[in-house]
Structures are given as C-alpha cells and as structure tokens.
Amino acid sequence: MNTVPPPTAGAPGALHALRRIARRLSPHQTAAPALSPGRDPDWDLRAPHHLWQAMHEHLDPGDGDEHAGALLCGIAKDASGNRLLARTFLPAEDGVDYVPGTTGYRALTPAFIRRATRLAAQEKLAYLAVHNHGGQHHVSFSSTDMASHERGYPALLDLLGGQLVGAVVVAGGPEGAVAGDLWLPGGDRVALRRTVVIGANTRVLRDRPTPPPATARAAQHRTSRLLGDAGVQRLAEATIGVVGAGGGGILAVEYLARLEVGHIIAIDPERVELTNLPRLPGARRSDAAAWLTAKDRPAALQRLGQRLSTRKVDLARRLVRRASSHTRFTGLADDVTAPGAAHLLTTCDFIVLAADTDSARHLVNAVVQQYLIPAVQVGVKAQPGEGDALSDLFAVSRPFAPAQGCLWCQGLIDPNKLAVELQPHDRRRAADYGTTDAAPAVVTLNALAVGAATTHLMLSLAGRHHATTAPGFRLHPLQPQARLTDPRRDPQCRHCGDGDSRLGRGDQRSLPVRFEGA
Amino acid sequence: MSVPGEVLAQAEAASPLPQPWIQRAALPAAPANAKAEVLEALEHVRAAFPDLPVLAWPDGAGGAHVVIDGVPLSSRWRQASTFIAFHLNHMCPDADTYPHYVRSDLAYSDGRALQVPITAGAQFEEAPVLQVSRRTATHDPVTTTPANKTRAVLAWLRDVA
C-alpha cells in the first residue's frame, strides 16, 4: 500500500516523475485498511455447504415439525466485522435431546446442552442452539424463544467462560431465512446480520427478503443480463483477494475490475522485468526501467533499474483505475506469508490464488479452511517430452472451498518444496538442486486459466451455478481436450477434515505466516 | 531457545563447531522468537538425542536453525562422528525437514568419492558443510517429525550411503 498519493491532474511533468520515482522506491506497507470511525462491526455466520445441508436435513426431514440441534463455531474478528464460523453441527434427537417443553412447544434437554457446551468449552468455540420454524422467506424468534434465551443464556455465558452463546432459527430450507440472537461475553446482545453459505455458490441468507437491488447502471447492462441486478450488486459489494500479480494474477485483476467488484486486494512482492513483460498486459517497457535493466547495461545500472522498476501491485492499481471508477484497490508489495498480507486475506469474500509457490498455496489453503472463504487456484503446466517438444500442456482453474477437498487433499502442496522455498536465500538454490528450470509461461494460456477461474467466481457470487460443488476445469490445448476434475476430500485431513482440523477455527489458530519484521 | 552453558561446553568438546554457530546459539533468546510448533519440534529433537548437545537459534521468521553435535558414525566413514544441522521453518510441521548438513570433511573409509545425494560446496549459516539431500517420499506431519526424519537420515548415512 503506497504512502505517496497519486499525482493530481495538471501537476508539472517533473513533479509527476519525481512522485513516480518516490513511489517506486518507497517501502511497502502491510497495515490492514482501517474501518471508518464510528461504525460498529456486524456479526455474520458463515457455514460450509455440506454442514448447512446436513443441518437442514435434520431440521427439516419433510414432516413439517420442529427440530433442533447445536452449532459450534469458531470466531473471526477484525475492523471490518465479526464472523461466526460453523465447524460442527450436533443434531438433537427428538424425544431424547429435544422434548416437550414446560413453557414452550419443545426444548433442548439440560443433558444435551451440557454435552454441547462442554464440547464448545473444550474446543473454545461459540455455542449456538438451532431450531426451525415454518415459513419461507421470513423468520424470527417467538416471544417464548426470547424468554428462554433471557432465562438461560446469562448462565451459559458464565459456564463457557468467555465464549459467545446464542441461538439461530431457520425457515424455508437451506436457501430460506435465518435469524440469530447472539449473547456476547461482556454483556452485549446483538442480532445476526446475515448468514453466508459457501458451496459452488456463495449464498447470503437473512431473516427477511432483501430489498430489490438497484437497477444495474447502463455500463453493467450486459453483465446484469447474465447475473441479474442482484448478482451485479453482489459483485459490487464483494472484496476479492488476488494472490500473485504476475501473468495470471494481473489478468484476474483486469477482469475483476471490468466486472466492477467492490474491492480488490492484490498481493505480490515482485517488480516488472523485461523477462515478464510479454505476460503482463498493460505493462510498458518503462515499467521494467528498460533503459537501465537491459542486459548490455553495467551491473550497477541494472541494480538501480531493478529498484526503479514498477511493482506489480502498482501495475495492478493502474489497471484497476483505468478499468473502473467503482472498484477500490489495495496493493501489498509483500509475500502472502507476511502477517499483514495474510490478515487482509481473511477479510475477503473470495480469493484468486495465482502465485505458483507451495508456501503461497499452503497459506491460502489455511485461510480458506480456517476462515471459511471460497477460492480458486489458477495455473499453467507444461510437461517436457523428447528434445524440445512438449508431451502435455494444460491450463487449469481449480475451485476449492471450505470442507470440499483442500489443496493438501488433492496433493497440490509439496512438503519438500515448503522446506526448500523457506530456506534462507543463500541456501535455496543448492537445496533445490536439479529442479530450478523456469516453467514455460505464455499469456494466452494464462488467459484460459484465469478466464475460467473468474467466470466461476462471478457465477458463484451471483448464485448462478447449477451444481452444489464446483469441479475444476483443465484445458489441454495440444490434444485438444477439456476435462473436469472433482475435488476429493480426506475426512482425516489436518486442514479441512472432520477431526481436529483448521476448519472454521478462525482466530483461534495461528496461520502459517512468518514472524512480523522478518 | 538459549542453550545452557554446560551444553555449549559439551558441544565445544565434542567437535570443533564453527564459532558463529556457538555464538548464535549462546545469544539470549526472547520467548516469542519462534513459533510454538517449531519450539515443540525442537523439544522432540532434544528428547530424541538426549545424550548429545543440541544447539538452536532463531531464523528471524519464526523458525530455527538446529545443530546436533557429536553424532556417532559407522565404520563406513573415516571420521567417528559428525554434527548434523537442519532448518525448522515456520511452516513446520507441514513442511518436510530438508536438507540436512554434515561436516565438510566427511569422507569414506575406503576413499571413494562422495556421490549425490551428498554434495560438497554447500554453506550452512556461514560455515562450509556437506549437503545431504534425502527427500521424504510421503510426508506425514504426525510421523515424519523433524526428529524422526533426522534419525532416518542418520541411519541412511551410517548403514546405506
């Protein structure tokens, strides 16, 4: 994030040039953007699709009756808001755990509540009692419900010693209405703002229908023909993280800006060079400081040129400004494993992973599972054949969502490469002997992968996918052939599995970031 | 992560470790200068080699550089013992422990030349070393701990290399 403001219209040319040089030389910042003063953070609930579906199958088996259970949730808090992250659903068995009540229709038994809250306390999770009402698009707690909350939740707060407790009521099935009554440690009581369910689509549920969206502007008319005015509005409210602003990431930034998403956060530590110009649309030779960095220049001039060349995140900023006056941009010229960068990613609605290091994959995978954020990974791979021929070439777009098969489950993170990449710089090349050849990279292949990825993102946020899980897409131009690849999930996975995994842990667990100041 | 004085004295007696390592390992270390997972892995390494000096110092990114001194070798080698060094990075335990480093003058008893995966000309924390590049085929953070991986590399050096 630059500290030097952009040049104003009409500034003298020399002043403009000085400001540009100062910006290129200024150290990067990794501070998260500050919340506008005076705004109270809201509380949202986020849930993986499979858990939400399983909860509704228990609550609404088709008998029209009332059923119940409990959700145990991790918590994420930052200046932009607070999130409950659903990681476990405990069904309450009718007649055993959920029985006729003394003041209301039915009630959870003390034994069930004790079992659930004990588990919540052990795991340091929030406890939410859940039940269903009739109806479709509106839901609220009855006066009997509220009275039972007021009788019981102050004591539960004490029992859980600092963990949030509350209740959620649903109606109308997995895509219906959701309301929540949250009791915070410290005595505040707030209503749940919205529920976000993450599957192939990212669905937003509230306790009542949202007002009709504003009609899309004329410039977005053709987009709204595909996504609807509501879909265009969802994009305009979304924050998208783009990890890597190289050949793939810069295209993602361009496409997302043209879609007029609300906010793009781009993270990349590198600068434009002559060798990557062919893959950076919008980059100029002056961005690579070509007059200094060309091969025939003395080494000292080349080093100076490297310091003056444009940071990739600043190139991304320029593209966004050119494409859209409605999209905010935050650029971090740092590795995604820096604490500030990783923290920013936890505030995103969707992440595009366009960096090709295993450490970036590991970090983003952890954010996705821990904070319940959907993502899509893009890549291009060439398999060498005989001589200088290629045996295979493919461009891939791989969606991955919480609890739907993470990058570790799919064998896409190499523990050995994690060891090599994080070696001190002077040892890295020796540690990676035999594997340091640069992979082939071409802008047209990047466009295939990124086009598929951003199309998936757009359809997901607008709720337009037909399937409940989104397969990966692999295009093999040499054959030619297109394949769909379904993600597989290991239930024992340390990162997205059912046991003691990262899934939905939020702020409770540390992310695999390097220490501040490193 | 600071090392007790008697351990340092033991290390100096076992074999002449490079002075920069001994100086770095002796620096007082702040409690929060390595991630909890790295400190836990380091304790497992100390428990796995209870009779040998284990030196460690932070890498500045949440990880640690580790040296185990005085590891006995087999008769395949001219030297009776070596140190073994490695890097625990901040993505431990998901990252493999790789590569390892041993004394730069290590030589076969029968005089044959060193071969890959043992390579000369490497550096570890400003000291010349041999690099031993044994990758883990299937890394499991629960079983392929840094302690177990180091034991496996040493067993390979003693019996197979």
XYZ file of C-alpha atoms in Angstrom:
679
model
C 0.000 0.000 0.000
C 1.751 3.227 -1.117
C 2.107 6.143 1.208
C 2.648 8.632 -1.623
C -0.613 9.951 -3.046
C -1.217 9.646 -6.786
C -0.281 12.625 -8.960
C -3.006 15.231 -9.317
C -4.309 16.370 -12.680
C -2.278 19.204 -14.125
C 0.837 18.596 -11.951
C 4.046 19.677 -13.635
C 5.768 16.823 -15.539
C 8.927 16.875 -13.387
C 6.905 16.761 -10.175
C 4.879 13.893 -11.585
C 8.049 11.995 -12.459
C 9.543 12.644 -9.005
C 6.408 11.355 -7.338
C 6.515 8.227 -9.505
C 10.132 7.559 -8.582
C 9.408 8.144 -4.900
C 6.521 5.688 -5.075
C 8.692 3.021 -6.670
C 11.375 3.458 -4.045
C 9.101 3.731 -1.024
C 8.990 0.714 1.291
C 5.801 -1.272 1.140
C 3.300 -1.193 3.975
C 1.425 -4.153 5.291
C -1.147 -2.451 7.533
C -4.736 -3.564 7.032
C -7.135 -0.831 5.830
C -8.799 0.969 8.751
C -12.542 0.775 9.344
C -14.430 4.058 9.030
C -14.661 5.569 12.515
C -17.954 5.238 14.323
C -19.121 2.030 12.622
C -19.975 -0.917 14.856
C -18.793 -4.214 13.456
C -21.647 -6.553 12.495
C -21.922 -10.261 13.245
C -22.275 -12.726 10.368
C -22.485 -16.513 10.362
C -20.521 -18.437 7.712
C -21.066 -22.129 7.042
C -19.694 -24.694 4.582
C -22.367 -26.007 2.242
C -22.127 -29.643 3.394
C -22.635 -28.728 7.047
C -25.542 -26.394 6.238
C -27.132 -29.088 4.108
C -26.694 -31.753 6.834
C -28.176 -29.379 9.427
C -31.239 -28.767 7.280
C -31.730 -32.446 6.546
C -32.041 -32.929 10.312
C -34.162 -29.828 10.948
C -36.484 -30.325 8.005
C -36.976 -34.032 7.199
C -40.256 -33.192 5.495
C -42.621 -33.761 8.430
C -43.448 -30.080 8.925
C -42.457 -30.371 12.590
C -39.910 -28.532 14.738
C -36.437 -29.998 15.291
C -33.244 -28.763 16.889
C -29.537 -29.086 17.410
C -26.458 -27.001 18.112
C -23.802 -25.325 16.011
C -20.282 -24.964 17.365
C -18.419 -22.097 15.734
C -15.008 -20.544 15.566
C -14.802 -16.764 15.644
C -13.027 -14.229 13.465
C -12.903 -10.584 14.460
C -11.370 -7.604 12.715
C -12.139 -3.990 11.971
C -14.410 -4.913 9.057
C -16.705 -7.110 11.131
C -17.144 -10.269 13.170
C -17.857 -13.745 11.888
C -19.072 -16.946 13.460
C -17.560 -19.863 11.517
C -19.688 -23.001 11.726
C -17.481 -26.077 12.048
C -19.669 -28.689 13.801
C -23.403 -29.431 13.876
C -24.716 -31.568 16.737
C -28.212 -32.921 15.980
C -30.620 -33.155 18.935
C -32.524 -36.419 18.805
C -36.293 -35.986 19.025
C -37.737 -37.347 22.243
C -34.278 -37.729 23.788
C -32.448 -34.412 23.404
C -35.392 -32.313 22.182
C -38.504 -32.910 24.263
C -41.845 -31.229 25.032
C -41.100 -28.028 26.936
C -42.650 -26.666 30.109
C -43.033 -23.128 28.771
C -42.805 -23.670 25.013
C -43.562 -26.312 22.391
C -40.244 -28.137 22.752
C -36.924 -27.572 24.449
C -33.383 -28.915 24.394
C -32.708 -31.086 27.434
C -30.185 -29.961 30.051
C -28.152 -33.104 29.234
C -27.847 -32.126 25.564
C -26.978 -28.541 26.417
C -24.387 -29.745 28.937
C -22.822 -32.109 26.368
C -22.735 -29.474 23.653
C -21.447 -26.659 25.827
C -18.794 -28.911 27.353
C -17.532 -29.644 23.849
C -17.694 -25.940 22.995
C -15.693 -25.069 26.111
C -13.063 -27.753 25.417
C -12.611 -26.591 21.852
C -13.000 -22.881 22.730
C -15.870 -22.493 20.286
C -19.076 -20.465 20.376
C -22.319 -22.346 21.095
C -25.471 -21.665 19.065
C -28.707 -23.558 19.691
C -30.553 -24.102 16.397
C -34.174 -24.907 15.635
C -36.593 -24.424 12.770
C -39.893 -22.645 12.267
C -42.419 -22.800 9.472
C -42.412 -20.226 6.732
C -40.167 -19.496 3.789
C -38.753 -16.018 3.401
C -39.200 -14.557 6.901
C -38.210 -15.956 10.286
C -37.950 -14.596 13.801
C -37.795 -15.885 17.341
C -41.079 -16.218 19.166
C -41.603 -14.424 22.465
C -41.277 -17.830 24.153
C -37.909 -18.349 22.437
C -36.667 -14.943 23.568
C -37.838 -15.512 27.126
C -35.926 -18.813 27.256
C -32.786 -17.061 25.966
C -33.100 -14.465 28.725
C -33.547 -17.163 31.349
C -30.722 -19.398 30.256
C -28.006 -17.578 28.309
C -26.517 -15.424 31.080
C -25.738 -18.649 32.950
C -24.385 -20.309 29.790
C -22.087 -17.341 29.235
C -20.666 -17.885 32.717
C -20.319 -21.632 32.084
C -18.448 -21.125 28.845
C -16.167 -18.594 30.485
C -15.772 -16.031 27.731
C -17.201 -17.824 24.700
C -20.156 -16.405 22.788
C -23.530 -18.161 23.151
C -26.719 -17.680 21.224
C -29.451 -19.118 19.097
C -30.284 -19.406 15.423
C -33.726 -20.067 13.967
C -34.228 -21.103 10.337
C -37.156 -21.461 7.988
C -37.740 -22.421 4.392
C -34.937 -24.964 3.955
C -31.248 -24.479 3.108
C -31.965 -21.420 0.980
C -34.595 -19.914 3.251
C -34.450 -17.391 6.060
C -32.120 -17.279 9.084
C -32.264 -15.182 12.252
C -29.875 -15.139 15.191
C -29.783 -13.828 18.757
C -26.174 -13.537 19.935
C -25.028 -13.010 23.528
C -21.508 -11.672 23.672
C -19.036 -12.065 26.521
C -19.073 -8.680 28.221
C -22.840 -8.370 28.210
C -23.798 -7.081 24.750
C -26.596 -8.759 22.825
C -26.842 -8.403 19.054
C -28.862 -9.761 16.173
C -27.185 -11.798 13.474
C -26.815 -9.634 10.364
C -26.659 -12.368 7.723
C -25.615 -15.948 7.029
C -23.240 -16.844 4.202
C -23.254 -20.457 2.969
C -20.205 -21.429 0.918
C -20.509 -24.069 -1.762
C -20.336 -23.793 -5.523
C -22.487 -20.726 -4.946
C -21.956 -18.252 -2.153
C -25.484 -17.733 -0.809
C -26.424 -14.897 1.505
C -29.394 -15.540 3.794
C -31.145 -13.108 6.131
C -34.199 -13.082 8.363
C -36.296 -11.335 5.706
C -36.152 -10.714 1.971
C -33.639 -8.098 0.975
C -34.985 -5.006 -0.762
C -34.910 -5.326 -4.554
C -31.468 -4.421 -5.847
C -30.849 -1.168 -7.624
C -31.169 -1.473 -11.386
C -27.709 -2.019 -12.825
C -26.143 1.023 -14.467
C -26.151 1.197 -18.219
C -22.479 0.215 -18.307
C -23.346 -3.011 -16.463
C -26.458 -3.789 -18.502
C -24.915 -6.687 -20.425
C -23.471 -8.146 -17.190
C -26.858 -7.945 -15.498
C -28.413 -9.855 -18.430
C -26.222 -12.768 -17.257
C -26.104 -12.292 -13.486
C -29.233 -10.282 -12.745
C -29.246 -6.947 -10.953
C -28.829 -8.814 -7.654
C -25.722 -10.573 -8.981
C -24.211 -7.290 -10.163
C -24.879 -5.840 -6.722
C -23.217 -8.837 -5.035
C -20.097 -8.261 -7.115
C -20.158 -4.558 -6.251
C -20.207 -5.418 -2.535
C -17.507 -8.099 -2.727
C -13.878 -7.940 -1.620
C -11.664 -10.201 -3.734
C -8.114 -11.150 -2.781
C -5.700 -11.809 -5.665
C -2.556 -13.601 -4.518
C 0.155 -13.090 -7.107
C 0.054 -10.234 -9.622
C 2.151 -11.922 -12.278
C 0.896 -13.291 -15.557
C -2.210 -14.928 -14.098
C -2.951 -12.512 -11.275
C -2.725 -9.358 -13.396
C -5.330 -10.780 -15.778
C -7.559 -11.630 -12.809
C -7.247 -8.038 -11.570
C -8.180 -6.699 -15.017
C -11.213 -8.988 -15.374
C -12.438 -8.327 -11.821
C -12.100 -4.569 -12.288
C -14.088 -4.769 -15.534
C -16.737 -6.679 -13.591
C -16.680 -3.742 -11.154
C -16.211 -5.781 -7.998
C -16.255 -3.620 -4.893
C -12.679 -4.052 -3.675
C -9.594 -5.849 -5.000
C -6.697 -6.676 -2.680
C -3.583 -7.678 -4.672
C -0.515 -9.192 -3.012
C 2.819 -9.667 -4.794
C 6.376 -8.762 -3.700
C 7.896 -8.561 -7.179
C 8.519 -5.938 -9.809
C 8.045 -5.758 -13.554
C 11.072 -7.017 -15.509
C 11.890 -7.226 -19.174
C 11.543 -11.012 -18.949
C 7.936 -10.889 -17.711
C 6.671 -8.041 -19.938
C 5.242 -10.495 -22.501
C 2.842 -11.804 -19.836
C 1.766 -8.544 -18.199
C -0.992 -6.816 -20.179
C -0.886 -3.098 -19.536
C 2.812 -3.074 -18.630
C 5.201 -0.837 -20.553
C 8.930 -1.094 -21.157
C 9.321 1.902 -18.863
C 7.743 -0.174 -16.065
C 10.711 -2.518 -16.393
C 13.071 0.503 -16.420
C 14.323 -0.987 -19.681
C 16.788 1.821 -20.307
C 18.625 0.718 -17.115
C 17.954 -3.015 -16.852
C 18.760 -4.120 -20.401
C 21.384 -6.881 -20.486
C 24.068 -4.693 -22.027
C 23.957 -2.153 -19.176
C 26.596 -2.201 -16.399
C 25.616 -4.257 -13.362
C 25.313 -1.181 -11.121
C 22.836 0.435 -13.526
C 20.883 -2.803 -13.772
C 20.602 -2.910 -9.962
C 19.391 0.694 -9.922
C 16.896 -0.134 -12.652
C 15.578 -3.057 -10.654
C 14.870 -0.686 -7.752
C 13.125 1.797 -10.033
C 11.007 -0.707 -11.955
C 7.282 -0.731 -11.229
C 5.989 -3.002 -8.512
C 3.469 -5.481 -9.884
C 0.855 -4.292 -7.378
C 1.293 -0.745 -8.678
C 0.759 -2.017 -12.225
C -2.399 -3.690 -10.931
C -3.524 -0.399 -9.372
C -3.088 1.347 -12.699
C -5.172 -1.284 -14.485
C -7.976 -1.002 -11.939
C -8.058 2.804 -12.206
C -8.281 2.549 -15.968
C -10.997 -0.120 -15.899
C -13.352 1.050 -13.180
C -14.056 4.088 -11.048
C -16.238 1.899 -8.808
C -13.582 -0.572 -7.642
C -11.375 0.159 -4.629
C -7.847 -1.197 -4.727
C -5.375 -2.198 -2.045
C -1.917 -3.372 -3.079
C 0.594 -5.085 -0.820
C 4.118 -5.398 -2.174
C 4.979 -8.305 0.093
C 4.866 -12.063 0.215
C 1.482 -13.539 1.132
C 3.111 -15.258 4.125
C 3.731 -11.851 5.743
C 1.320 -11.429 8.690
C -0.267 -8.249 7.305
C -0.934 -9.838 3.929
C -2.427 -12.987 5.412
C -4.632 -10.900 7.712
C -6.029 -8.958 4.758
C -6.922 -12.186 3.015
C -9.053 -13.242 5.997
C -11.346 -10.261 5.290
C -12.057 -11.301 1.670
C -15.252 -12.775 0.213
C -13.299 -14.756 -2.381
C -9.636 -15.421 -3.157
C -7.920 -15.960 -6.503
C -4.664 -17.851 -5.986
C -2.370 -17.008 -8.886
C 1.002 -17.475 -7.168
C 2.985 -20.570 -8.059
C 4.875 -21.226 -4.814
C 3.918 -24.029 -2.469
C 4.209 -21.693 0.524
C 1.555 -19.401 -1.046
C -0.680 -22.417 -1.688
C -0.268 -23.593 1.915
C -1.050 -20.169 3.340
C -4.094 -19.548 1.151
C -5.352 -23.082 1.787
C -5.126 -22.431 5.526
C -7.055 -19.140 5.194
C -9.771 -20.827 3.110
C -10.332 -23.628 5.619
C -9.818 -21.647 8.805
C -11.929 -18.621 7.840
C -14.425 -20.368 5.526
C -13.632 -18.353 2.391
C -14.038 -19.794 -1.120
C -11.105 -19.647 -3.512
C -9.973 -20.655 -6.961
C -6.437 -21.578 -7.958
C -5.108 -20.934 -11.469
C -2.079 -22.398 -13.129
C -0.407 -23.471 -16.314
C 1.823 -26.517 -16.576
C 3.968 -27.909 -19.368
C 5.320 -31.480 -19.324
C 8.579 -31.810 -21.269
C 8.853 -34.518 -23.877
C 11.663 -35.630 -26.184
C 14.118 -32.919 -27.172
C 12.383 -29.548 -27.019
C 8.894 -30.989 -27.615
C 6.149 -30.980 -25.006
C 4.336 -34.149 -24.037
C 1.465 -32.240 -22.421
C 0.363 -28.698 -21.754
C -2.600 -27.610 -19.687
C -4.256 -24.568 -18.189
C -6.212 -25.197 -15.005
C -8.814 -23.459 -12.893
C -9.348 -25.232 -9.563
C -12.068 -24.004 -7.222
C -11.553 -25.024 -3.628
C -13.966 -24.240 -0.828
C -14.083 -24.991 2.887
C -14.548 -28.711 3.611
C -14.794 -29.584 -0.093
C -11.333 -31.059 -0.569
C -8.416 -28.738 0.065
C -5.146 -28.385 -1.807
C -3.488 -30.866 0.588
C -6.230 -33.441 -0.072
C -5.587 -33.079 -3.786
C -1.832 -33.480 -3.476
C -1.155 -29.971 -4.726
C 1.192 -28.872 -1.920
C 4.645 -30.457 -1.734
C 6.126 -30.555 1.813
C 9.578 -30.790 0.320
C 9.082 -27.598 -1.675
C 7.848 -25.887 1.514
C 11.202 -26.786 3.062
C 13.180 -25.529 0.068
C 11.245 -22.283 -0.547
C 11.661 -21.159 3.053
C 15.409 -21.752 3.199
C 17.457 -18.579 3.606
C 18.117 -17.109 0.199
C 21.774 -18.187 0.002
C 20.878 -21.869 0.551
C 17.737 -22.089 -1.572
C 19.312 -22.886 -4.932
C 21.621 -25.545 -3.510
C 18.725 -27.147 -1.614
C 16.640 -27.363 -4.795
C 19.292 -28.982 -6.966
C 18.089 -30.337 -10.235
C 14.699 -28.636 -10.273
C 15.300 -24.932 -10.886
C 14.384 -24.618 -14.596
C 11.724 -21.958 -15.188
C 8.425 -23.409 -16.386
C 7.085 -22.312 -19.791
C 4.702 -19.354 -19.440
C 2.595 -17.707 -22.128
C -0.089 -15.007 -21.836
C -2.654 -16.907 -23.905
C -2.538 -19.927 -21.594
C -2.818 -17.680 -18.537
C -5.933 -16.169 -20.126
C -7.541 -19.612 -20.482
C -6.990 -20.448 -16.817
C -7.908 -17.021 -15.432
C -10.970 -16.679 -17.661
C -12.349 -19.958 -16.319
C -11.473 -19.000 -12.737
C -13.025 -15.532 -12.772
C -16.108 -16.893 -14.548
C -16.512 -19.387 -11.716
C -16.030 -16.603 -9.148
C -18.586 -14.360 -10.854
C -21.202 -17.131 -11.099
C -20.542 -18.226 -7.523
C -21.044 -14.790 -6.003
C -24.141 -14.238 -8.140
C -25.536 -17.635 -7.127
C -25.803 -18.859 -10.707
C -24.085 -22.256 -10.548
C -26.465 -25.198 -11.009
C -24.368 -27.784 -9.147
C -23.672 -27.789 -5.401
C -19.935 -28.366 -5.846
C -17.754 -26.737 -8.456
C -15.378 -29.060 -10.336
C -12.010 -27.943 -11.555
C -11.501 -27.224 -15.223
C -8.448 -28.354 -17.164
C -7.861 -27.453 -20.783
C -5.225 -29.340 -22.790
C -4.583 -27.329 -25.946
C -2.187 -29.856 -27.507
C -4.743 -32.679 -27.752
C -7.157 -30.629 -27.711
C -9.252 -31.686 -24.747
C -11.107 -30.254 -21.763
C -11.522 -32.175 -18.524
C -13.474 -31.619 -15.366
C -11.808 -32.686 -12.141
C -13.850 -33.222 -8.997
C -12.050 -32.319 -5.772
C -11.593 -35.247 -3.373
C -11.658 -34.744 0.382
C -9.858 -36.699 3.090
C -12.097 -36.695 6.202
C -8.917 -37.050 8.307
C -7.221 -34.055 6.695
C -5.457 -31.772 9.233
C -6.659 -28.751 7.332
C -10.235 -29.387 6.085
C -11.240 -32.639 7.777
C -13.785 -33.561 10.393
C -11.415 -34.014 13.331
C -9.018 -31.600 14.984
C -8.505 -29.632 11.767
C -8.219 -25.959 10.881
C -11.786 -25.947 9.544
C -13.739 -22.989 10.945
C -11.206 -22.239 13.700
C -10.910 -18.556 12.774
C -8.670 -16.548 15.070
C -8.202 -19.480 17.443
C -5.318 -20.914 15.426
C -2.294 -19.194 14.058
C -1.858 -19.106 10.299
C 1.416 -20.382 8.775
C 2.845 -16.864 8.469
C 6.359 -15.710 9.096
C 7.054 -13.543 12.121
C 6.467 -9.790 11.877
C 9.592 -7.900 10.972
C 11.209 -10.846 9.191
C 15.749 -21.086 22.966
C 19.014 -20.095 24.741
C 21.324 -23.023 25.393
C 22.606 -23.894 28.864
C 26.291 -23.224 29.331
C 27.109 -26.869 30.009
C 25.591 -27.869 26.672
C 27.735 -25.332 24.877
C 30.819 -26.609 26.690
C 29.856 -30.165 25.714
C 29.439 -29.071 22.090
C 32.836 -27.468 22.022
C 34.435 -30.581 23.443
C 32.692 -32.978 21.016
C 33.926 -31.451 17.781
C 35.034 -28.011 16.705
C 31.751 -26.494 15.601
C 32.037 -23.231 13.661
C 32.311 -20.323 16.086
C 29.379 -18.369 14.511
C 27.079 -21.261 15.416
C 28.250 -21.399 19.005
C 27.944 -17.627 19.341
C 24.437 -17.549 17.861
C 23.230 -20.435 19.978
C 24.509 -18.649 23.081
C 22.551 -15.450 22.400
C 19.731 -14.846 24.863
C 16.516 -15.531 23.020
C 13.179 -13.785 23.529
C 10.368 -16.195 24.385
C 8.327 -15.340 21.296
C 11.051 -15.607 18.671
C 9.948 -18.961 17.252
C 6.511 -20.367 16.540
C 5.021 -22.745 19.071
C 5.117 -25.603 16.534
C 8.847 -25.024 15.961
C 9.597 -24.977 19.686
C 7.591 -28.181 20.117
C 9.520 -29.855 17.285
C 12.786 -28.690 18.856
C 11.843 -30.293 22.162
C 11.161 -33.579 20.326
C 14.600 -33.348 18.729
C 16.217 -32.835 22.148
C 14.240 -35.804 23.503
C 15.306 -37.956 20.535
C 19.014 -37.188 21.121
C 19.171 -36.933 24.909
C 22.923 -37.577 25.210
C 24.067 -35.149 22.542
C 24.343 -31.367 22.568
C 21.556 -29.722 20.545
C 22.123 -26.087 19.624
C 19.426 -23.877 18.136
C 18.904 -20.253 17.242
C 16.001 -18.384 15.633
C 15.952 -17.701 11.897
C 14.078 -14.410 12.359
C 10.948 -15.676 10.570
C 9.532 -17.864 13.316
C 11.697 -20.894 12.566
C 15.027 -22.120 13.906
C 18.401 -23.407 12.781
C 19.314 -26.607 14.654
C 22.623 -28.411 15.106
C 23.087 -31.773 16.833
C 26.726 -32.349 17.618
C 28.786 -35.470 18.175
C 26.538 -37.914 16.298
C 28.373 -41.277 16.080
C 29.025 -42.666 12.604
C 29.721 -46.196 11.384
C 32.950 -47.665 10.075
C 31.915 -46.695 6.516
C 33.284 -43.293 7.365
C 36.790 -42.177 8.206
C 35.507 -39.870 10.958
C 33.995 -41.268 14.132
C 31.328 -38.607 14.462
C 29.765 -35.575 12.821
C 27.364 -32.812 13.554
C 24.049 -32.810 11.704
C 22.322 -29.495 11.026
C 18.964 -28.524 9.554
C 16.402 -25.750 9.303
C 12.989 -25.857 11.037
C 10.947 -23.298 9.120
C 7.793 -21.507 10.269
C 5.577 -23.929 8.284
C 6.660 -26.813 10.496
C 5.202 -29.478 10.844
C 3.611 -29.317 7.391
C 6.982 -28.690 5.718
C 9.481 -31.522 5.327
C 12.802 -31.243 7.181
C 15.178 -30.926 4.254
C 18.012 -30.851 3.507
C 20.461 -31.852 6.232
C 24.064 -30.754 6.572
C 27.122 -32.576 7.983
C 30.826 -31.814 8.457
C 32.532 -30.649 5.294
C 35.490 -33.048 5.634
C 33.375 -36.207 5.920
C 34.998 -38.977 3.861
C 34.530 -42.675 3.183
C 36.924 -45.065 4.892
C 37.671 -46.732 1.563
C 38.479 -43.427 -0.093
C 35.712 -43.482 -2.709
C 34.259 -40.218 -3.876
C 31.110 -38.732 -2.415
C 28.052 -39.014 -4.624
C 24.603 -37.445 -4.852
C 22.598 -37.070 -2.627
C 25.697 -35.995 -0.695
C 27.081 -32.848 -2.296
C 30.063 -30.701 -1.410
C 30.399 -26.946 -1.561
C 27.315 -26.082 0.492
C 27.058 -23.468 3.229
C 25.004 -23.541 6.430
C 24.925 -20.331 8.447
C 28.226 -19.075 7.088
C 30.100 -22.348 7.513
C 31.140 -24.848 4.809
C 29.250 -28.146 5.028
C 28.244 -31.166 3.005
C 24.572 -31.225 1.995
C 22.629 -34.479 2.409
C 19.515 -34.258 0.234
C 17.146 -37.036 1.316
C 13.575 -36.084 0.414
C 10.641 -37.708 2.197
C 8.520 -39.723 -0.231
C 5.289 -39.395 1.772
C 5.453 -36.701 4.404
C 3.103 -37.155 7.365
C 3.306 -34.318 9.906
C 2.449 -36.768 12.712
C 5.069 -39.442 11.943
C 7.668 -37.674 9.794
C 8.612 -35.256 12.535
C 11.918 -33.384 12.290
C 13.291 -35.719 14.984
C 12.242 -38.873 13.104
C 13.404 -37.502 9.763
C 16.821 -36.644 11.213
C 17.115 -40.128 12.731
C 16.231 -41.618 9.339
C 18.862 -39.525 7.549
C 21.477 -40.551 10.126
C 20.528 -44.215 9.761
C 20.954 -43.891 5.995
C 24.358 -42.235 6.457
C 25.517 -44.929 8.836
C 24.205 -48.012 7.024
C 23.435 -47.288 3.393
C 25.240 -44.272 1.996
